[in-house]
CSV table of C-alpha atoms and ligand atoms in Angstrom, one decimal:
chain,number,residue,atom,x,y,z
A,1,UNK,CA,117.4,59.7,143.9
A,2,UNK,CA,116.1,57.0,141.7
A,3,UNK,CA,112.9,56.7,144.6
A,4,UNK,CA,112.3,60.2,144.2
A,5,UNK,CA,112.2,60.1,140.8
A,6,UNK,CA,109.7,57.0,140.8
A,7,UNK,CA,107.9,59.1,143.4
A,8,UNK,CA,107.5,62.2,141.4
A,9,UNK,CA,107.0,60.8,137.9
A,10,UNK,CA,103.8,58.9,138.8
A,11,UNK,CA,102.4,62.0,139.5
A,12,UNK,CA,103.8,63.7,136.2
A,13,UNK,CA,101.6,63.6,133.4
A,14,UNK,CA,102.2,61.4,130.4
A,15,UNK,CA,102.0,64.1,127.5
A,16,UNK,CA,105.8,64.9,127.9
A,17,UNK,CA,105.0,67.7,130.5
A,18,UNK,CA,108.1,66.1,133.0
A,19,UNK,CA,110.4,67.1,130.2
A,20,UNK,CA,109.3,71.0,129.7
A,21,UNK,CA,109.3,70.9,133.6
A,22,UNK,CA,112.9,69.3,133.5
A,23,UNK,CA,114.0,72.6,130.9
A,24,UNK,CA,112.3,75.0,132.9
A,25,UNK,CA,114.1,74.2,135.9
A,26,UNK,CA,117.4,73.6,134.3
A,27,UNK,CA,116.5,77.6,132.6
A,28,UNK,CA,115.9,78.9,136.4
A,29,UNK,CA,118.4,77.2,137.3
A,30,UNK,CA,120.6,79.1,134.9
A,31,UNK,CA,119.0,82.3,135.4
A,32,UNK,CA,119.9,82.2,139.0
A,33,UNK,CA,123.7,81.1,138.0
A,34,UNK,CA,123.2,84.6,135.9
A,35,UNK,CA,122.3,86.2,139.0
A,36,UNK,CA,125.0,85.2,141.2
A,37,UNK,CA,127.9,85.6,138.6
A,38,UNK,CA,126.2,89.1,138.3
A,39,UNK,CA,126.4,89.7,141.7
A,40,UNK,CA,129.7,88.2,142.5
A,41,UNK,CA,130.4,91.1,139.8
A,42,UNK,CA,129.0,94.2,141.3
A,43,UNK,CA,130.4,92.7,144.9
A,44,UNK,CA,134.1,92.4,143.1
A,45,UNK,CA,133.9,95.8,141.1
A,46,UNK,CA,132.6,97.6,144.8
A,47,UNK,CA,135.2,95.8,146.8
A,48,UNK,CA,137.8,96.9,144.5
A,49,UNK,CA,136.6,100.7,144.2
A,50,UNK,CA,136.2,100.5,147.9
A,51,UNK,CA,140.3,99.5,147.6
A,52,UNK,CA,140.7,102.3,146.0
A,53,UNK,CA,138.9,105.0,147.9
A,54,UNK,CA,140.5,103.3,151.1
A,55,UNK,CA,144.0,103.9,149.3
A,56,UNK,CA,143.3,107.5,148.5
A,57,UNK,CA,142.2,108.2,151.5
A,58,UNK,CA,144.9,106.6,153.5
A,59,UNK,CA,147.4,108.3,151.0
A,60,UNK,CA,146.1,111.4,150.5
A,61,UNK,CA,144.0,112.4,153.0
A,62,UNK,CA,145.8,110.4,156.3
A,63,UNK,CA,149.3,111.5,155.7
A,64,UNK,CA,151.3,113.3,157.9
A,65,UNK,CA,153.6,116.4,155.9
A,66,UNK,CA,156.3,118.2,157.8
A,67,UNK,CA,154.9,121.7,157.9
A,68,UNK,CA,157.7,124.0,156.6
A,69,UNK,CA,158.5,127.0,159.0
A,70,UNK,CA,160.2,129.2,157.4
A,71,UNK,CA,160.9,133.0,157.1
A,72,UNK,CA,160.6,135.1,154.0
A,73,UNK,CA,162.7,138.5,153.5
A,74,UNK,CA,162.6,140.9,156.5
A,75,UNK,CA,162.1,144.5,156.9
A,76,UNK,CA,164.4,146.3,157.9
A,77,UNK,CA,163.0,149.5,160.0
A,78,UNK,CA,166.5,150.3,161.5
A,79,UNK,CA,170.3,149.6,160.6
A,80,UNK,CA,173.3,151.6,162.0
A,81,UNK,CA,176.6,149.9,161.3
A,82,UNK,CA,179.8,150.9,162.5
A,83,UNK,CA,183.4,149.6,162.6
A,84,UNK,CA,183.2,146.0,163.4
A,85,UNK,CA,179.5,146.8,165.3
A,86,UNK,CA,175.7,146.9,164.5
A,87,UNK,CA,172.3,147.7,165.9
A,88,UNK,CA,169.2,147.2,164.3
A,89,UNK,CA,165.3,146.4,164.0
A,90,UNK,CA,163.4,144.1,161.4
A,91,UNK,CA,160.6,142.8,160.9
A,92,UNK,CA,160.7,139.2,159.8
A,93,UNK,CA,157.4,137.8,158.1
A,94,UNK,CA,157.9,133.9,159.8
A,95,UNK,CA,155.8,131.6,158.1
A,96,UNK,CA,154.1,127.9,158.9
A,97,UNK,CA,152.8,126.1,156.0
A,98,UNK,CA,150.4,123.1,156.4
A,99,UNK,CA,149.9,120.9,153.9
A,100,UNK,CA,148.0,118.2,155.7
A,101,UNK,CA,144.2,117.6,156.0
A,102,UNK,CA,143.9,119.1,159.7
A,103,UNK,CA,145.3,121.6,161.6
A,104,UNK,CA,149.0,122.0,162.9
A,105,UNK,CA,149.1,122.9,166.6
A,106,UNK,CA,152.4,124.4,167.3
A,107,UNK,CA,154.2,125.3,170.6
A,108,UNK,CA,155.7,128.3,171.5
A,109,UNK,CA,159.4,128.3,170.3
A,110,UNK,CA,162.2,130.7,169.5
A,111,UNK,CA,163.5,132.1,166.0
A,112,UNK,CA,167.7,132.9,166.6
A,113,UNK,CA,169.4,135.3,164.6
A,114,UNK,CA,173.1,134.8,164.7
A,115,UNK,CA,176.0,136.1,163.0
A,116,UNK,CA,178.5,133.0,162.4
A,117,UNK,CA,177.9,131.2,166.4
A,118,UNK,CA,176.9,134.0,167.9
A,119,UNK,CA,173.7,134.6,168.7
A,120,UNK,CA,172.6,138.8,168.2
A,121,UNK,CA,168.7,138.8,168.6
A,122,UNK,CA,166.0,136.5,169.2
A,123,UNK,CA,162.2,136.5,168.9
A,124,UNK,CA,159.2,134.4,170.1
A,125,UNK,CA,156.8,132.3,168.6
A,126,UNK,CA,153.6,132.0,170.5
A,127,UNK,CA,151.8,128.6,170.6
A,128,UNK,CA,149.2,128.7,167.9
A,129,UNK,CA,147.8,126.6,165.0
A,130,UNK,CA,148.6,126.6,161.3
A,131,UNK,CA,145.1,125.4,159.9
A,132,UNK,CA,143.6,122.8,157.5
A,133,UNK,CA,146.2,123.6,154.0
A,134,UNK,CA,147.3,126.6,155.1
A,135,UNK,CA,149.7,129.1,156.0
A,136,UNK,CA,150.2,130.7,159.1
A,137,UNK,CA,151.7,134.3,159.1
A,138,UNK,CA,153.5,135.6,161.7
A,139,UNK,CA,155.5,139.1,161.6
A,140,UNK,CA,158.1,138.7,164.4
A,141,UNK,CA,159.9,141.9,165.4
A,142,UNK,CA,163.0,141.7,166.6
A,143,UNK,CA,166.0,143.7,167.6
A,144,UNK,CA,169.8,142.7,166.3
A,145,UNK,CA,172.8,144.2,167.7
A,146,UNK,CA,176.6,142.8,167.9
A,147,UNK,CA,177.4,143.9,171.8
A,148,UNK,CA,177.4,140.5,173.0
A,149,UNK,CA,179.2,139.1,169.9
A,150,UNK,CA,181.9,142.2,170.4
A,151,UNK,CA,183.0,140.5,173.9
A,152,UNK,CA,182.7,137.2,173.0
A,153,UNK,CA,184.2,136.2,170.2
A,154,UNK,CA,186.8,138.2,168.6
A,155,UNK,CA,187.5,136.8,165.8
A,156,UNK,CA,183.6,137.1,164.7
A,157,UNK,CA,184.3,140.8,165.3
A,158,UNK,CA,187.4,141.1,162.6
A,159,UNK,CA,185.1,138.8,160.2
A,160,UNK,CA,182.6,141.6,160.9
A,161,UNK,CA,184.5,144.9,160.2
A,162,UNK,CA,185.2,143.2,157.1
A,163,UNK,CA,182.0,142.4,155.6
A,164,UNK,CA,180.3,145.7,157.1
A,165,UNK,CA,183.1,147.7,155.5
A,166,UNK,CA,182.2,145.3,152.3
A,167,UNK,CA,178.4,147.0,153.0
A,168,UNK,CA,176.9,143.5,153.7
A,169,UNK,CA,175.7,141.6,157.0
A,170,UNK,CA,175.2,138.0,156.7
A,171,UNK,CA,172.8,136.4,159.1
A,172,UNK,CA,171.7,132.8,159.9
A,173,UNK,CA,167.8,132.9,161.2
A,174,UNK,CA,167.2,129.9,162.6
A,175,UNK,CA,164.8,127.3,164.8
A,176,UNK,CA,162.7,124.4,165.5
A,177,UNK,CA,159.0,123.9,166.0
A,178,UNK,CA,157.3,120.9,167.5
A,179,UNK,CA,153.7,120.2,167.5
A,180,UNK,CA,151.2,118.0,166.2
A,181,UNK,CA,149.1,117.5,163.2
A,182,UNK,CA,145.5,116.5,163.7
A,183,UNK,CA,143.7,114.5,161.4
A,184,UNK,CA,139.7,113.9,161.1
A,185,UNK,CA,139.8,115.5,164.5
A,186,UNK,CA,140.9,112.5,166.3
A,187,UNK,CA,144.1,111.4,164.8
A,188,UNK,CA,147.3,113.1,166.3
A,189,UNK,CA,150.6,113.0,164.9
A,190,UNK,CA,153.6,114.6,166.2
A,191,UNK,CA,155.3,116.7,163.5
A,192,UNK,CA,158.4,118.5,164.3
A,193,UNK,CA,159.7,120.8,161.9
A,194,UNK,CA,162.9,123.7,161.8
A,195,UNK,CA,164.3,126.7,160.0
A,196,UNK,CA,167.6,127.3,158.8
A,197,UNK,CA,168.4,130.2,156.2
A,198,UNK,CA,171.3,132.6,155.3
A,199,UNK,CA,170.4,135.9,154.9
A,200,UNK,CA,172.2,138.7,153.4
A,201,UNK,CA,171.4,142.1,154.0
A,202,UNK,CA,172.7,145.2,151.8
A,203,UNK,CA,173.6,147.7,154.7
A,204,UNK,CA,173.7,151.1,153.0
A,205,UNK,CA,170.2,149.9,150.9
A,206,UNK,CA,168.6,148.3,154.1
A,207,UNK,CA,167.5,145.5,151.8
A,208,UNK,CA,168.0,141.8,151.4
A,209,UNK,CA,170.0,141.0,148.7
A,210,UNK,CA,169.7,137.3,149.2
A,211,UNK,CA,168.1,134.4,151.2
A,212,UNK,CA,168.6,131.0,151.5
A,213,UNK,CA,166.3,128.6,153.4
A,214,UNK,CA,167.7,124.4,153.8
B,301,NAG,C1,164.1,138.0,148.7
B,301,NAG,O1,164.8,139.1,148.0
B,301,NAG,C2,165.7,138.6,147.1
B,301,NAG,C3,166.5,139.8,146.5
B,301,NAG,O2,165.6,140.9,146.3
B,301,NAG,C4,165.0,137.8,146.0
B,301,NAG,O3,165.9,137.3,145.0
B,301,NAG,C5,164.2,136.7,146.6
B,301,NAG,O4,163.4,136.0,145.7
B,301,NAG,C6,163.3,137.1,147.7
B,301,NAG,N1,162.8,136.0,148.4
B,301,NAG,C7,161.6,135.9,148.9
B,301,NAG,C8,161.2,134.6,149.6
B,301,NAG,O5,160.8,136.8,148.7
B,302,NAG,C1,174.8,149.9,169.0
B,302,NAG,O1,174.3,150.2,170.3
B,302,NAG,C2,175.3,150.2,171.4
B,302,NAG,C3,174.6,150.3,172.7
B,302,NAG,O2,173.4,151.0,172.6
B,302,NAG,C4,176.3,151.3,171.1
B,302,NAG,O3,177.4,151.3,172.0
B,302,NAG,C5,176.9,151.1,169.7
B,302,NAG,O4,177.8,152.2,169.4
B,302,NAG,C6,175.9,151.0,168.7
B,302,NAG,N1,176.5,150.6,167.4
B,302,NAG,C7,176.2,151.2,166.3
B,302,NAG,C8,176.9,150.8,165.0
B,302,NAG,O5,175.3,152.1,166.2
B,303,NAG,C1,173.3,139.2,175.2
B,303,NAG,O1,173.6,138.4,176.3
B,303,NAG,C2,172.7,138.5,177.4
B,303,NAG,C3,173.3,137.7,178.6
B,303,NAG,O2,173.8,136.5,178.1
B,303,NAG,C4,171.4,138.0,177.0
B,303,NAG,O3,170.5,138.1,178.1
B,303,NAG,C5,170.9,138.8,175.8
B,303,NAG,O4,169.6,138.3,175.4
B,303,NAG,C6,171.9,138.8,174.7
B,303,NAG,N1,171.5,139.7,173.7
B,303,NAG,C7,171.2,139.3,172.5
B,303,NAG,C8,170.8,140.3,171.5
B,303,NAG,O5,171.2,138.1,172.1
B,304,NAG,C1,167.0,122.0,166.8
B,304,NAG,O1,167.0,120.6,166.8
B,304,NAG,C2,168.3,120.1,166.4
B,304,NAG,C3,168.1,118.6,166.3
B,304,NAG,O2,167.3,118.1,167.3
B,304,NAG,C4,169.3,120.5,167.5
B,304,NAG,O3,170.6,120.0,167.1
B,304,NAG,C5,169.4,122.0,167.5
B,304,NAG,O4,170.3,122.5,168.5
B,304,NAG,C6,168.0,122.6,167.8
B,304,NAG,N1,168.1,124.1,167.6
B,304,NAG,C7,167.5,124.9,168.4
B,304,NAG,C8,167.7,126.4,168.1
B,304,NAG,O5,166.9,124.6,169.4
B,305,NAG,C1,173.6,147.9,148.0
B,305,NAG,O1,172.5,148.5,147.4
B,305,NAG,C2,173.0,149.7,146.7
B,305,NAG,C3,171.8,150.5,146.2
B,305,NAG,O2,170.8,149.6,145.7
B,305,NAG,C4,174.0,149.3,145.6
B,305,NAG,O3,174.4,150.5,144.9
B,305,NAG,C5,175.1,148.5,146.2
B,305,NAG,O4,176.0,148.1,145.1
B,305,NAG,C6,174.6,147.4,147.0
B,305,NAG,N1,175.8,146.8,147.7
B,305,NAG,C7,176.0,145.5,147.7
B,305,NAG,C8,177.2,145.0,148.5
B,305,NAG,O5,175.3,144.7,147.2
């Protein structure tokens, strides 16, 4: 250090110019502190709003919500009740919601209608998508009747007579859908979701009079 110095300063001249060199370089020297503290500033606030966009992304955007698959009230085209029996058609308007940021691709699956255990109509789902946020209708037609319940289980058929004489049917529509969620096109998730509701049906009106999904 010290030979440097005598190195340098013989070369300086002697009208004080070494000092005004000596500020200036002590003032660049300070403007390039600036510079990196400034930098080390727009590095800290980018890493931090990158933070941030990688959190929305991987909280918004990345998760995986169950789709819900449910079914909303039915139709009902035909209904002929007797003592302890019943035949009918509906329509029931099934539905997929998909909340996620990529399709649901479902696979064919079954919707039950049962009255207590017994099973007294079924329909099919096809395999199909629900897409990107949306809903997926489908309007599943299905025929109901209580001949296999009648042989089966008899004390379903006494519970029967008594709430057809009461002019209500109580169904459970019920089900489960796998299938898989795809996100940014890649990403794959397996989602399996399921429907479970109580419906009751006014007989005489051929209306639902209330439904009930868990
Ligand atoms: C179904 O019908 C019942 C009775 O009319 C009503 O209270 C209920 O909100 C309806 N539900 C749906 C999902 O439309
Ligand atoms: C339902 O259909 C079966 C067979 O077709 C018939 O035996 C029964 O009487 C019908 N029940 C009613 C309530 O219509
Ligand atoms: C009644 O039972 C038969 C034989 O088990 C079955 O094939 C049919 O699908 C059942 N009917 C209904 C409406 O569930
Ligand atoms: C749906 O899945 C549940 C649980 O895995 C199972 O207990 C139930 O029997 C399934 N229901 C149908 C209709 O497949
Ligand atoms: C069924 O609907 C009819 C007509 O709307 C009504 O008069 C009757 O009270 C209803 N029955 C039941 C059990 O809700």
């Amino acid at each position: 250090m010290t030979e440097k110095a005598q190195q340098v300063y013989p070369l300086a001249p002697a009208n004080g110019a070494p000092r005004s060199d000596e500020d200036g370089l002590a003032m660049e020297k300070e403007a390039k502190r600036k510079k990196r503290v400034k930098l080390a500033i727009y590095i800290g606030v980018f890493a931090v709003f990158q933070v941030i966009v990688i959190l929305v992304f991987g909280m918004v955007i990345m998760r995986v919500h169950r789709p819900k698959f449910r079914v909303g009230n039915l139709t009902v085209q035909n209904l002929a009740a007797g003592t302890g029996s019943f035949n009918g058609s509906f329509v029931a308007p099934v539905r997929v919601k998909n909340a996620n940021f990529g399709p649901y691709k479902y696979e064919a699956t079954t919707v039950f209608f049962s009255y207590g255990r017994d099973v007294v109509g079924r329909a099919d789902v096809t395999k199909s998508k629900a897409n990107f946020k949306s809903t997926k209708k489908i309007d599943l037609e299905v025929a109901v009747s209580s001949s296999n319940l009648t042989a089966s289980d008899p004390a379903a058929v006494s519970k029967l007579s008594g709430e057809l004489g009461s002019g209500t049917l109580t169904l459970r529509i019920y089900g489960n859908m796998t299938g898989k969620v795809e996100l940014m096109l890649i990403f794959k998730k397996r989602k399996s979701t399921f429907m479970d509701c109580t419906m009751v049906i006014n007989v005489s009106a051929k209306s639902v009079k209330s439904l009930e999904c868990k």
